[in-house]
mmCIF file of C-alpha atoms and ligand atoms in Angstrom:
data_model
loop_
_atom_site.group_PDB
_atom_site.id
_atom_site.type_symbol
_atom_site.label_atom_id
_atom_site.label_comp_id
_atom_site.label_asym_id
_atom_site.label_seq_id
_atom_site.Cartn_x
_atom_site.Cartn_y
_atom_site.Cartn_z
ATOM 1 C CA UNK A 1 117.828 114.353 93.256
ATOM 2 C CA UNK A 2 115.421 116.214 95.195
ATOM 3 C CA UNK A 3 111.994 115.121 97.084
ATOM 4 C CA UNK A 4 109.752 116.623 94.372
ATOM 5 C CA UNK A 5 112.188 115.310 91.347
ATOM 6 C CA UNK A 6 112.097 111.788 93.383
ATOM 7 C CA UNK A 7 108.185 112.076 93.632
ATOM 8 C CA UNK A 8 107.630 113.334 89.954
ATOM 9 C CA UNK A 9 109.491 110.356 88.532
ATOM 10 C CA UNK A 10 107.843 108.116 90.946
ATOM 11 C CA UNK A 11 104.416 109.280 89.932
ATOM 12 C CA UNK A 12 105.179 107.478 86.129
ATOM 13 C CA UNK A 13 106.841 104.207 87.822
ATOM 14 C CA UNK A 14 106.135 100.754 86.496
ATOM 15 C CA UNK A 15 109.255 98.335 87.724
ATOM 16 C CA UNK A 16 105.993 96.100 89.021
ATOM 17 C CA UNK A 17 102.714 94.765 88.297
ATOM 18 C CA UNK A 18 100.975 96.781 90.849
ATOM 19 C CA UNK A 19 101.609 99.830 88.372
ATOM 20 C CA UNK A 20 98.649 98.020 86.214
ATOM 21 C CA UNK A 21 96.015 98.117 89.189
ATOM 22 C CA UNK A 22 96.685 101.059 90.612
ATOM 23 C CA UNK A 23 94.454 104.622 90.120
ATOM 24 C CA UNK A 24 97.603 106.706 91.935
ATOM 25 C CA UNK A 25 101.207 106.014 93.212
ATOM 26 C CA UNK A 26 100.986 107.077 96.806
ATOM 27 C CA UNK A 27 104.355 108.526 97.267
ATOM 28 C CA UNK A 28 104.339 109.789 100.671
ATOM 29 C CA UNK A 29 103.322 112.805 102.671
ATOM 30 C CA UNK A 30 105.051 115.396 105.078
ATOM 31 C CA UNK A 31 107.626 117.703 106.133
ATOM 32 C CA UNK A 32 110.814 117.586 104.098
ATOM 33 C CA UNK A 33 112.850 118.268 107.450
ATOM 34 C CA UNK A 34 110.664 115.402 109.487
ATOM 35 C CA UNK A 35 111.718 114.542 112.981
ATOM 36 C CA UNK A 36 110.166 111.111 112.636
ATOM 37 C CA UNK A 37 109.632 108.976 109.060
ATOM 38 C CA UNK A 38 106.701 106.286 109.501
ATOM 39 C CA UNK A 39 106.438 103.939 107.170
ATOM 40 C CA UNK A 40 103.753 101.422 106.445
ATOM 41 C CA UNK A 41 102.476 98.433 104.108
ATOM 42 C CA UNK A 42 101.146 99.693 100.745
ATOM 43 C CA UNK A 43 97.861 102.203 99.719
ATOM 44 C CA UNK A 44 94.868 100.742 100.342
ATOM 45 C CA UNK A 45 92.093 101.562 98.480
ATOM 46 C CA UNK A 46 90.724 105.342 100.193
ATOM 47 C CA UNK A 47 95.090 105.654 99.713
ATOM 48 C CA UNK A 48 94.583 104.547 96.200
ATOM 49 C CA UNK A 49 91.693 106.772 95.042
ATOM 50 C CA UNK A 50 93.319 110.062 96.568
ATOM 51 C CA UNK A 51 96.760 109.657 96.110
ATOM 52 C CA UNK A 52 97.980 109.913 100.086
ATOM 53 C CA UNK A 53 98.777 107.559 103.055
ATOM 54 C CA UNK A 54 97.118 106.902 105.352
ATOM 55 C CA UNK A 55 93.668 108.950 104.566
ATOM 56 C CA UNK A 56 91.115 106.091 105.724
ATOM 57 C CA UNK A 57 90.255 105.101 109.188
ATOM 58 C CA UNK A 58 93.663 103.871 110.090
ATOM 59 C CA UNK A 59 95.149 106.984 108.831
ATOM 60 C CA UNK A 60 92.561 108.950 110.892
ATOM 61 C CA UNK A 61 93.470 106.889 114.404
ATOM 62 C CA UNK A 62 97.384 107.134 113.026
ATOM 63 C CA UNK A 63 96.720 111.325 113.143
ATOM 64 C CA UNK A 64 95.282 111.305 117.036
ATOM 65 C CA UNK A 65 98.402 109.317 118.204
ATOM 66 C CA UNK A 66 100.609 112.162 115.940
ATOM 67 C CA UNK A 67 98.904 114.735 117.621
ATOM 68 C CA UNK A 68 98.684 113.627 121.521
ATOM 69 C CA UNK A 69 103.188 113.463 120.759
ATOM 70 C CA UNK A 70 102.828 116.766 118.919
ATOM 71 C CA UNK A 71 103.413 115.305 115.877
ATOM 72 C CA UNK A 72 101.509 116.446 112.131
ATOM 73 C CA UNK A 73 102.037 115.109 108.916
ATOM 74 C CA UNK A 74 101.982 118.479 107.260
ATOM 75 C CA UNK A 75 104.855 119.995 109.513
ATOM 76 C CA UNK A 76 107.183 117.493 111.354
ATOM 77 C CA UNK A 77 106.549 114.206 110.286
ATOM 78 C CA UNK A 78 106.904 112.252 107.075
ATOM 79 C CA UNK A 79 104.688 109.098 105.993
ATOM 80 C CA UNK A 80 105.807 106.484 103.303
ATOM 81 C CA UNK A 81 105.270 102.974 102.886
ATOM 82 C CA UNK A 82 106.915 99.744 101.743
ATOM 83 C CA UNK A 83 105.186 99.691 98.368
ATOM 84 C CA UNK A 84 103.768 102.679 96.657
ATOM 85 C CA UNK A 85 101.302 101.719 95.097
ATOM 86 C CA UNK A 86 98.123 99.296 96.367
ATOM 87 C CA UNK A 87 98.130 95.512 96.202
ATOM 88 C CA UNK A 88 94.787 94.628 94.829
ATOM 89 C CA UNK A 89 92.184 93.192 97.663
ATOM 90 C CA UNK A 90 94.795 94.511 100.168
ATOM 91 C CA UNK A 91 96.657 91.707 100.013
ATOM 92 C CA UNK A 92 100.173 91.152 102.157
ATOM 93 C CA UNK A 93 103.289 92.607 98.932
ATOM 94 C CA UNK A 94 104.786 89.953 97.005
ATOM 95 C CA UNK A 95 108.586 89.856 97.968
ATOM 96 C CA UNK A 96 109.261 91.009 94.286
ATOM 97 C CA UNK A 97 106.881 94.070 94.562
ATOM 98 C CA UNK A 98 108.719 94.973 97.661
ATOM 99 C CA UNK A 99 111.954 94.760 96.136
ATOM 100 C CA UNK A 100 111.251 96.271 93.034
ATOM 101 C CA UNK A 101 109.830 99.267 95.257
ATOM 102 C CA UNK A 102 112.238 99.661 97.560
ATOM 103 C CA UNK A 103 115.124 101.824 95.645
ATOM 104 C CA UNK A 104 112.179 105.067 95.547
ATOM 105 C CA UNK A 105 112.282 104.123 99.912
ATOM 106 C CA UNK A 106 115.608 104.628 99.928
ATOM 107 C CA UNK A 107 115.931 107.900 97.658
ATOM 108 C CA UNK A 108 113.269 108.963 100.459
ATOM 109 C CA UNK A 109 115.794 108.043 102.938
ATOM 110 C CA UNK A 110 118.600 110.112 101.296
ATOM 111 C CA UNK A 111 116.321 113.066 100.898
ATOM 112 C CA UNK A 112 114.651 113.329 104.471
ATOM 113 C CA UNK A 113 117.689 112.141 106.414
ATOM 114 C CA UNK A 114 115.672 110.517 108.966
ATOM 115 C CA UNK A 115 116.697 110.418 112.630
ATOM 116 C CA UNK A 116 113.918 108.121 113.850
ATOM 117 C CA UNK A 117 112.268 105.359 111.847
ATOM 118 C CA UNK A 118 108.709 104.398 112.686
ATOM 119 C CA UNK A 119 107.293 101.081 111.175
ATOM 120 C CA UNK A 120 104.263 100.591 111.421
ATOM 121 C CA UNK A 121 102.894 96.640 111.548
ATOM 122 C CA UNK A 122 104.600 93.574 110.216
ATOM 123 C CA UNK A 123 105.660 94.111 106.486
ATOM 124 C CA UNK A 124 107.385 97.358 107.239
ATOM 125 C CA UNK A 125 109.320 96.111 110.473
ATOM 126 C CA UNK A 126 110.089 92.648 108.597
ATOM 127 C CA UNK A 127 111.368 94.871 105.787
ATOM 128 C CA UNK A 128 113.154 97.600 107.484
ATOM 129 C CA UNK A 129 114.201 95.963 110.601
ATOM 130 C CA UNK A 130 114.499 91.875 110.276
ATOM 131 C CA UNK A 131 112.797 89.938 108.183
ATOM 132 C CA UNK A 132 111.742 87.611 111.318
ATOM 133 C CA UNK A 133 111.307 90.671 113.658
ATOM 134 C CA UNK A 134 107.419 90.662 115.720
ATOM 135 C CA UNK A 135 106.022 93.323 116.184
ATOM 136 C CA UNK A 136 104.251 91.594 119.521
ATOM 137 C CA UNK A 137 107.353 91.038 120.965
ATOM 138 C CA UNK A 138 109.571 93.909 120.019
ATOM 139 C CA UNK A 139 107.206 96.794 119.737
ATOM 140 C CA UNK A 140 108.408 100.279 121.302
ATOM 141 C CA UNK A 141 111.869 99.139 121.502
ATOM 142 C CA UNK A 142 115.047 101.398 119.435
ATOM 143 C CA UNK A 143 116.955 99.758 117.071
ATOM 144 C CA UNK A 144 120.059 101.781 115.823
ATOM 145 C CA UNK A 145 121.063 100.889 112.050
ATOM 146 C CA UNK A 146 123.951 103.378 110.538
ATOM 147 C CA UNK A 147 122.545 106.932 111.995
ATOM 148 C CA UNK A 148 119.156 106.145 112.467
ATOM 149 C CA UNK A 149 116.981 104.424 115.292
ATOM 150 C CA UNK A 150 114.510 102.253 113.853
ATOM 151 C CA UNK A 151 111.180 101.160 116.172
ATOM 152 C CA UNK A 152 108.632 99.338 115.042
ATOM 153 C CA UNK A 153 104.597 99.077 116.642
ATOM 154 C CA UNK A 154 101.354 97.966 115.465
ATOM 155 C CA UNK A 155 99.391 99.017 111.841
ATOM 156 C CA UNK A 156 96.840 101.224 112.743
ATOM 157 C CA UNK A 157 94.504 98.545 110.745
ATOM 158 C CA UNK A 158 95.880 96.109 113.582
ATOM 159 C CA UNK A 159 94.343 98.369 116.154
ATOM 160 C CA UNK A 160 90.935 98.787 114.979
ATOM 161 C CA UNK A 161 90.680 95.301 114.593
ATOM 162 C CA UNK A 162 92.216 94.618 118.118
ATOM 163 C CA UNK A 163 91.402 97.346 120.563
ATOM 164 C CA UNK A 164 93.247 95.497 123.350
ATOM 165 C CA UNK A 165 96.482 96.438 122.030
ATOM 166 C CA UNK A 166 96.012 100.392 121.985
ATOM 167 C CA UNK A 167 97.387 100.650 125.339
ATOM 168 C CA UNK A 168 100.650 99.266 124.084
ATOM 169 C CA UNK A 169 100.810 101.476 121.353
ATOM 170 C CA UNK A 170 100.030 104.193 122.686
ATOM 171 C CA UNK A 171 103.309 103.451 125.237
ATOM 172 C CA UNK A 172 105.298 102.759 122.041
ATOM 173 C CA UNK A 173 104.162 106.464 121.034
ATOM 174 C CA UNK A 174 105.248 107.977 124.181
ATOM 175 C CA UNK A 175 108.597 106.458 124.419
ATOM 176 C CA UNK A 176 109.096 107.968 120.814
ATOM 177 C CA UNK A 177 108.274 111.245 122.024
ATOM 178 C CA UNK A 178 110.349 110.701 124.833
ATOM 179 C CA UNK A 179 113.276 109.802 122.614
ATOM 180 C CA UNK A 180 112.442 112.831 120.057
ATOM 181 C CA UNK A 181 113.452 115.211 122.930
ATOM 182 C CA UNK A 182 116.645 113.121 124.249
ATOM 183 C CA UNK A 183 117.959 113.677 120.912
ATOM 184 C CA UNK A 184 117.233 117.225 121.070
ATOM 185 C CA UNK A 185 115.144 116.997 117.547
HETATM 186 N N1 URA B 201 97.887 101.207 105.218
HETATM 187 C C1 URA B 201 99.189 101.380 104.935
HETATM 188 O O1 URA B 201 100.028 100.570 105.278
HETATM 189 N N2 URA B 201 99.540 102.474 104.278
HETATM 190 C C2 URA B 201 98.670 103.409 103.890
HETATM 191 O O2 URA B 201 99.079 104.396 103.292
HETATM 192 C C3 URA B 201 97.310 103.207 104.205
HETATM 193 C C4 URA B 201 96.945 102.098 104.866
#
């Protein structure tokens, strides 16, 4: 099945309780060819409303750190998340939600053949990576699972809250570009 097929059917999914709350399924955003896929938590509520990730303020700090590595969400990046569609109040995904979500993730995974896997904050790197990986710890280093690299740093929302740790992220962002051009992508 193809992206658009894959988002279409998404668009109608209920496997969870979430599909009750929600005003859209955020399916994801980008290039179809990405060099990088970042994935995050779940839609929060701008998300929610317009149908995208990552359109609030995080999403807005998440673009100037895309753009100092010459990265863009409309031509060589892709952005997903854990669960598609929001947890009311913002709250953390239940374990089931996350499961129940995760086959459309990995039909995204077929489909954009990902080199480099970006998580971004906790949920995603404790779902993607290990489920007792920190993100304070283990930030900005490469993980290889199968084909792909996976790296984890903070959630934008992480940043904006705590300012002291854009330094480190911003490292994390420049070893990805660094690795984006080792592998010649
Ligand atoms: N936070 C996330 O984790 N994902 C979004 O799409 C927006 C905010």
């Amino acid at each position: 099945m193809d992206l658009t097929t894959l988002e279409k059917e998404c668009l109608g999914c209920k496997r969870c309780g979430l599909c009750e709350t929600r005003t859209h399924v955020v399916f994801g955003q980008g290039s179809p060819h990405p060099k990088v896929l970042f994935v995050g938590e779940g839609p929060g509520q701008q998300e929610d409303e317009q149908g995208q990730p990552f359109v609030g303020r995080s999403g807005q700090l998440l673009d100037k750190y895309l753009f100092a590595m010459d990265l863009d969400r409309s031509t060589n990046c892709y952005i997903g998340n854990i669960v598609k569609c929001r947890p009311p109040q913002n709250r953390d995904p239940l374990p089931e939600e996350r499961q129940a979500c995760m086959p459309w993730l990995r039909e995204q995974f077929r489909c954009l053949q990902p080199k480099i896997v970006v998580c971004l904050g906790r949920v995603a790197a404790q779902t993607l990576i290990r489920p007792d990986f920190s993100v304070t710890k283990e930030h900005g280093q490469f993980i290889q699972k199968g084909d792909t690299l996976f790296m984890a740093t903070w959630h934008p929302a992480a940043l904006l809250r705590n300012p002291a740790a854009k330094a480190d992220a911003f490292g994390d962002f420049v070893a990805l570009r660094e690795k984006i051009e080792q592998l010649g992508l």
